[in-house]
JSON list of C-alpha atoms in Angstrom, two decimals:
[
{"chain": "A", "resi": 24, "resn": "UNK", "atom": "CA", "xyz": [-28.74, 20.15, -2.91]},
{"chain": "A", "resi": 25, "resn": "UNK", "atom": "CA", "xyz": [-25.27, 21.54, -2.39]},
{"chain": "A", "resi": 26, "resn": "UNK", "atom": "CA", "xyz": [-24.38, 18.86, 0.17]},
{"chain": "A", "resi": 27, "resn": "UNK", "atom": "CA", "xyz": [-25.16, 16.08, -2.30]},
{"chain": "A", "resi": 28, "resn": "UNK", "atom": "CA", "xyz": [-23.13, 17.77, -5.04]},
{"chain": "A", "resi": 29, "resn": "UNK", "atom": "CA", "xyz": [-20.16, 18.14, -2.69]},
{"chain": "A", "resi": 30, "resn": "UNK", "atom": "CA", "xyz": [-20.44, 14.47, -1.66]},
{"chain": "A", "resi": 31, "resn": "UNK", "atom": "CA", "xyz": [-20.58, 13.40, -5.32]},
{"chain": "A", "resi": 32, "resn": "UNK", "atom": "CA", "xyz": [-17.56, 15.56, -6.14]},
{"chain": "A", "resi": 33, "resn": "UNK", "atom": "CA", "xyz": [-15.58, 14.02, -3.26]},
{"chain": "A", "resi": 34, "resn": "UNK", "atom": "CA", "xyz": [-16.65, 10.54, -4.29]},
{"chain": "A", "resi": 35, "resn": "UNK", "atom": "CA", "xyz": [-15.59, 11.18, -7.89]},
{"chain": "A", "resi": 36, "resn": "UNK", "atom": "CA", "xyz": [-12.22, 12.47, -6.71]},
{"chain": "A", "resi": 37, "resn": "UNK", "atom": "CA", "xyz": [-11.66, 9.37, -4.54]},
{"chain": "A", "resi": 38, "resn": "UNK", "atom": "CA", "xyz": [-12.51, 7.19, -7.54]},
{"chain": "A", "resi": 39, "resn": "UNK", "atom": "CA", "xyz": [-10.00, 9.07, -9.74]},
{"chain": "A", "resi": 40, "resn": "UNK", "atom": "CA", "xyz": [-7.25, 8.68, -7.12]},
{"chain": "A", "resi": 41, "resn": "UNK", "atom": "CA", "xyz": [-8.13, 4.98, -6.74]},
{"chain": "A", "resi": 42, "resn": "UNK", "atom": "CA", "xyz": [-8.00, 4.49, -10.52]},
{"chain": "A", "resi": 43, "resn": "UNK", "atom": "CA", "xyz": [-4.56, 6.13, -10.70]},
{"chain": "A", "resi": 44, "resn": "UNK", "atom": "CA", "xyz": [-3.21, 3.99, -7.86]},
{"chain": "A", "resi": 45, "resn": "UNK", "atom": "CA", "xyz": [-4.61, 0.84, -9.46]},
{"chain": "A", "resi": 46, "resn": "UNK", "atom": "CA", "xyz": [-3.12, 1.75, -12.85]},
{"chain": "A", "resi": 47, "resn": "UNK", "atom": "CA", "xyz": [0.29, 2.41, -11.28]},
{"chain": "A", "resi": 48, "resn": "UNK", "atom": "CA", "xyz": [0.19, -0.92, -9.40]},
{"chain": "A", "resi": 49, "resn": "UNK", "atom": "CA", "xyz": [-0.79, -2.81, -12.56]},
{"chain": "A", "resi": 50, "resn": "UNK", "atom": "CA", "xyz": [2.09, -1.20, -14.48]},
{"chain": "A", "resi": 51, "resn": "UNK", "atom": "CA", "xyz": [4.55, -2.21, -11.76]},
{"chain": "A", "resi": 52, "resn": "UNK", "atom": "CA", "xyz": [3.14, -5.73, -11.76]},
{"chain": "A", "resi": 53, "resn": "UNK", "atom": "CA", "xyz": [3.51, -6.05, -15.53]},
{"chain": "A", "resi": 54, "resn": "UNK", "atom": "CA", "xyz": [7.14, -4.90, -15.35]},
{"chain": "A", "resi": 55, "resn": "UNK", "atom": "CA", "xyz": [7.96, -7.77, -13.01]},
{"chain": "A", "resi": 56, "resn": "UNK", "atom": "CA", "xyz": [6.43, -10.55, -15.16]},
{"chain": "A", "resi": 57, "resn": "UNK", "atom": "CA", "xyz": [9.73, -11.89, -16.57]},
{"chain": "A", "resi": 58, "resn": "UNK", "atom": "CA", "xyz": [11.36, -12.00, -13.16]},
{"chain": "A", "resi": 59, "resn": "UNK", "atom": "CA", "xyz": [8.28, -13.73, -11.73]},
{"chain": "A", "resi": 60, "resn": "UNK", "atom": "CA", "xyz": [8.43, -16.30, -14.56]},
{"chain": "A", "resi": 61, "resn": "UNK", "atom": "CA", "xyz": [12.07, -17.01, -13.72]},
{"chain": "A", "resi": 62, "resn": "UNK", "atom": "CA", "xyz": [11.24, -17.51, -10.05]},
{"chain": "A", "resi": 63, "resn": "UNK", "atom": "CA", "xyz": [8.35, -19.83, -10.94]},
{"chain": "A", "resi": 64, "resn": "UNK", "atom": "CA", "xyz": [10.60, -21.91, -13.21]},
{"chain": "A", "resi": 65, "resn": "UNK", "atom": "CA", "xyz": [13.26, -22.13, -10.51]},
{"chain": "A", "resi": 66, "resn": "UNK", "atom": "CA", "xyz": [10.75, -23.09, -7.82]},
{"chain": "A", "resi": 67, "resn": "UNK", "atom": "CA", "xyz": [9.05, -25.59, -10.12]},
{"chain": "A", "resi": 68, "resn": "UNK", "atom": "CA", "xyz": [12.38, -27.28, -10.88]},
{"chain": "A", "resi": 69, "resn": "UNK", "atom": "CA", "xyz": [12.95, -27.95, -7.18]},
{"chain": "A", "resi": 70, "resn": "UNK", "atom": "CA", "xyz": [9.33, -28.67, -6.23]},
{"chain": "A", "resi": 71, "resn": "UNK", "atom": "CA", "xyz": [9.29, -25.38, -4.36]},
{"chain": "A", "resi": 72, "resn": "UNK", "atom": "CA", "xyz": [6.73, -22.73, -3.54]},
{"chain": "A", "resi": 73, "resn": "UNK", "atom": "CA", "xyz": [4.55, -21.48, -6.37]},
{"chain": "A", "resi": 74, "resn": "UNK", "atom": "CA", "xyz": [1.86, -18.95, -5.50]},
{"chain": "A", "resi": 75, "resn": "UNK", "atom": "CA", "xyz": [-1.28, -20.00, -7.37]},
{"chain": "A", "resi": 76, "resn": "UNK", "atom": "CA", "xyz": [-3.57, -17.19, -6.30]},
{"chain": "A", "resi": 77, "resn": "UNK", "atom": "CA", "xyz": [-3.35, -14.28, -3.89]},
{"chain": "A", "resi": 78, "resn": "UNK", "atom": "CA", "xyz": [-5.67, -11.33, -3.39]},
{"chain": "A", "resi": 79, "resn": "UNK", "atom": "CA", "xyz": [-5.42, -8.19, -1.26]},
{"chain": "A", "resi": 80, "resn": "UNK", "atom": "CA", "xyz": [-8.31, -6.06, -0.06]},
{"chain": "A", "resi": 81, "resn": "UNK", "atom": "CA", "xyz": [-11.80, -6.86, 1.22]},
{"chain": "A", "resi": 82, "resn": "UNK", "atom": "CA", "xyz": [-12.32, -10.52, 0.41]},
{"chain": "A", "resi": 83, "resn": "UNK", "atom": "CA", "xyz": [-15.56, -11.07, 2.29]},
{"chain": "A", "resi": 84, "resn": "UNK", "atom": "CA", "xyz": [-18.32, -8.69, 3.30]},
{"chain": "A", "resi": 85, "resn": "UNK", "atom": "CA", "xyz": [-18.50, -8.17, 7.09]},
{"chain": "A", "resi": 86, "resn": "UNK", "atom": "CA", "xyz": [-22.07, -8.56, 8.39]},
{"chain": "A", "resi": 87, "resn": "UNK", "atom": "CA", "xyz": [-22.00, -5.05, 9.84]},
{"chain": "A", "resi": 88, "resn": "UNK", "atom": "CA", "xyz": [-21.07, -3.48, 6.46]},
{"chain": "A", "resi": 89, "resn": "UNK", "atom": "CA", "xyz": [-23.66, -4.75, 3.96]},
{"chain": "A", "resi": 90, "resn": "UNK", "atom": "CA", "xyz": [-23.14, -1.63, 1.79]},
{"chain": "A", "resi": 91, "resn": "UNK", "atom": "CA", "xyz": [-19.86, -3.20, 0.58]},
{"chain": "A", "resi": 92, "resn": "UNK", "atom": "CA", "xyz": [-21.87, -5.84, -1.30]},
{"chain": "A", "resi": 93, "resn": "UNK", "atom": "CA", "xyz": [-22.71, -3.15, -3.87]},
{"chain": "A", "resi": 94, "resn": "UNK", "atom": "CA", "xyz": [-19.01, -2.74, -4.70]},
{"chain": "A", "resi": 95, "resn": "UNK", "atom": "CA", "xyz": [-17.73, -4.97, -7.50]},
{"chain": "A", "resi": 96, "resn": "UNK", "atom": "CA", "xyz": [-15.09, -7.59, -6.74]},
{"chain": "A", "resi": 97, "resn": "UNK", "atom": "CA", "xyz": [-12.66, -5.66, -8.96]},
{"chain": "A", "resi": 98, "resn": "UNK", "atom": "CA", "xyz": [-13.07, -2.62, -6.71]},
{"chain": "A", "resi": 99, "resn": "UNK", "atom": "CA", "xyz": [-12.85, -4.55, -3.42]},
{"chain": "A", "resi": 100, "resn": "UNK", "atom": "CA", "xyz": [-9.57, -6.37, -3.96]},
{"chain": "A", "resi": 101, "resn": "UNK", "atom": "CA", "xyz": [-6.63, -6.76, -6.32]},
{"chain": "A", "resi": 102, "resn": "UNK", "atom": "CA", "xyz": [-4.72, -9.79, -7.54]},
{"chain": "A", "resi": 103, "resn": "UNK", "atom": "CA", "xyz": [-1.27, -9.91, -5.93]},
{"chain": "A", "resi": 104, "resn": "UNK", "atom": "CA", "xyz": [-0.19, -13.37, -7.08]},
{"chain": "A", "resi": 105, "resn": "UNK", "atom": "CA", "xyz": [2.83, -12.17, -9.05]},
{"chain": "A", "resi": 106, "resn": "UNK", "atom": "CA", "xyz": [3.80, -9.58, -6.47]},
{"chain": "A", "resi": 107, "resn": "UNK", "atom": "CA", "xyz": [4.05, -12.29, -3.81]},
{"chain": "A", "resi": 108, "resn": "UNK", "atom": "CA", "xyz": [5.74, -14.82, -6.10]},
{"chain": "A", "resi": 109, "resn": "UNK", "atom": "CA", "xyz": [8.46, -12.23, -6.58]},
{"chain": "A", "resi": 110, "resn": "UNK", "atom": "CA", "xyz": [9.12, -12.44, -2.84]},
{"chain": "A", "resi": 111, "resn": "UNK", "atom": "CA", "xyz": [9.74, -16.21, -2.89]},
{"chain": "A", "resi": 112, "resn": "UNK", "atom": "CA", "xyz": [13.34, -17.23, -2.27]},
{"chain": "A", "resi": 113, "resn": "UNK", "atom": "CA", "xyz": [14.38, -20.86, -1.77]},
{"chain": "A", "resi": 114, "resn": "UNK", "atom": "CA", "xyz": [10.77, -21.96, -1.31]},
{"chain": "A", "resi": 115, "resn": "UNK", "atom": "CA", "xyz": [10.10, -19.38, 1.39]},
{"chain": "A", "resi": 116, "resn": "UNK", "atom": "CA", "xyz": [7.86, -16.35, 1.07]},
{"chain": "A", "resi": 117, "resn": "UNK", "atom": "CA", "xyz": [9.95, -13.45, 2.36]},
{"chain": "A", "resi": 118, "resn": "UNK", "atom": "CA", "xyz": [7.36, -11.10, 3.86]},
{"chain": "A", "resi": 119, "resn": "UNK", "atom": "CA", "xyz": [8.76, -8.42, 6.11]},
{"chain": "A", "resi": 120, "resn": "UNK", "atom": "CA", "xyz": [6.85, -6.86, 9.00]},
{"chain": "A", "resi": 121, "resn": "UNK", "atom": "CA", "xyz": [5.76, -3.74, 7.11]},
{"chain": "A", "resi": 122, "resn": "UNK", "atom": "CA", "xyz": [2.58, -2.52, 5.43]},
{"chain": "A", "resi": 123, "resn": "UNK", "atom": "CA", "xyz": [1.86, -4.73, 2.43]},
{"chain": "A", "resi": 124, "resn": "UNK", "atom": "CA", "xyz": [1.10, -1.59, 0.43]},
{"chain": "A", "resi": 125, "resn": "UNK", "atom": "CA", "xyz": [4.84, -0.89, 0.45]},
{"chain": "A", "resi": 126, "resn": "UNK", "atom": "CA", "xyz": [5.43, -3.95, -1.75]},
{"chain": "A", "resi": 127, "resn": "UNK", "atom": "CA", "xyz": [5.88, -3.01, -5.42]},
{"chain": "A", "resi": 128, "resn": "UNK", "atom": "CA", "xyz": [2.67, -3.46, -7.38]},
{"chain": "A", "resi": 129, "resn": "UNK", "atom": "CA", "xyz": [0.37, -3.57, -4.33]},
{"chain": "A", "resi": 130, "resn": "UNK", "atom": "CA", "xyz": [-2.01, -0.83, -3.29]},
{"chain": "A", "resi": 131, "resn": "UNK", "atom": "CA", "xyz": [-4.90, -0.74, -0.87]},
{"chain": "A", "resi": 132, "resn": "UNK", "atom": "CA", "xyz": [-8.08, -0.75, -2.94]},
{"chain": "A", "resi": 133, "resn": "UNK", "atom": "CA", "xyz": [-9.71, 1.24, -0.16]}
]
């Protein structure tokens, strides 16, 4: 039916936008790799803060939204380990009170 075709078209468009945002975030994250490595070396030398793993998005499925279980992990959240390591200064994570999606290399997977 026409309604189903329209829904599929909208869904496909959302997926294309999501893919573009993800690609842009991954490019930004790759550009910061050398700077992140420098921060890790500096923090390691002083026994400071090293981010081992950080993810952003839907990390667990709320009981009232079981349909999210059908979405792959890759589509529910993104790795933001390097993006957060970049914000470490003198063993302190410098997170400002602003949307996390404004941090370079982070986007909301939803």
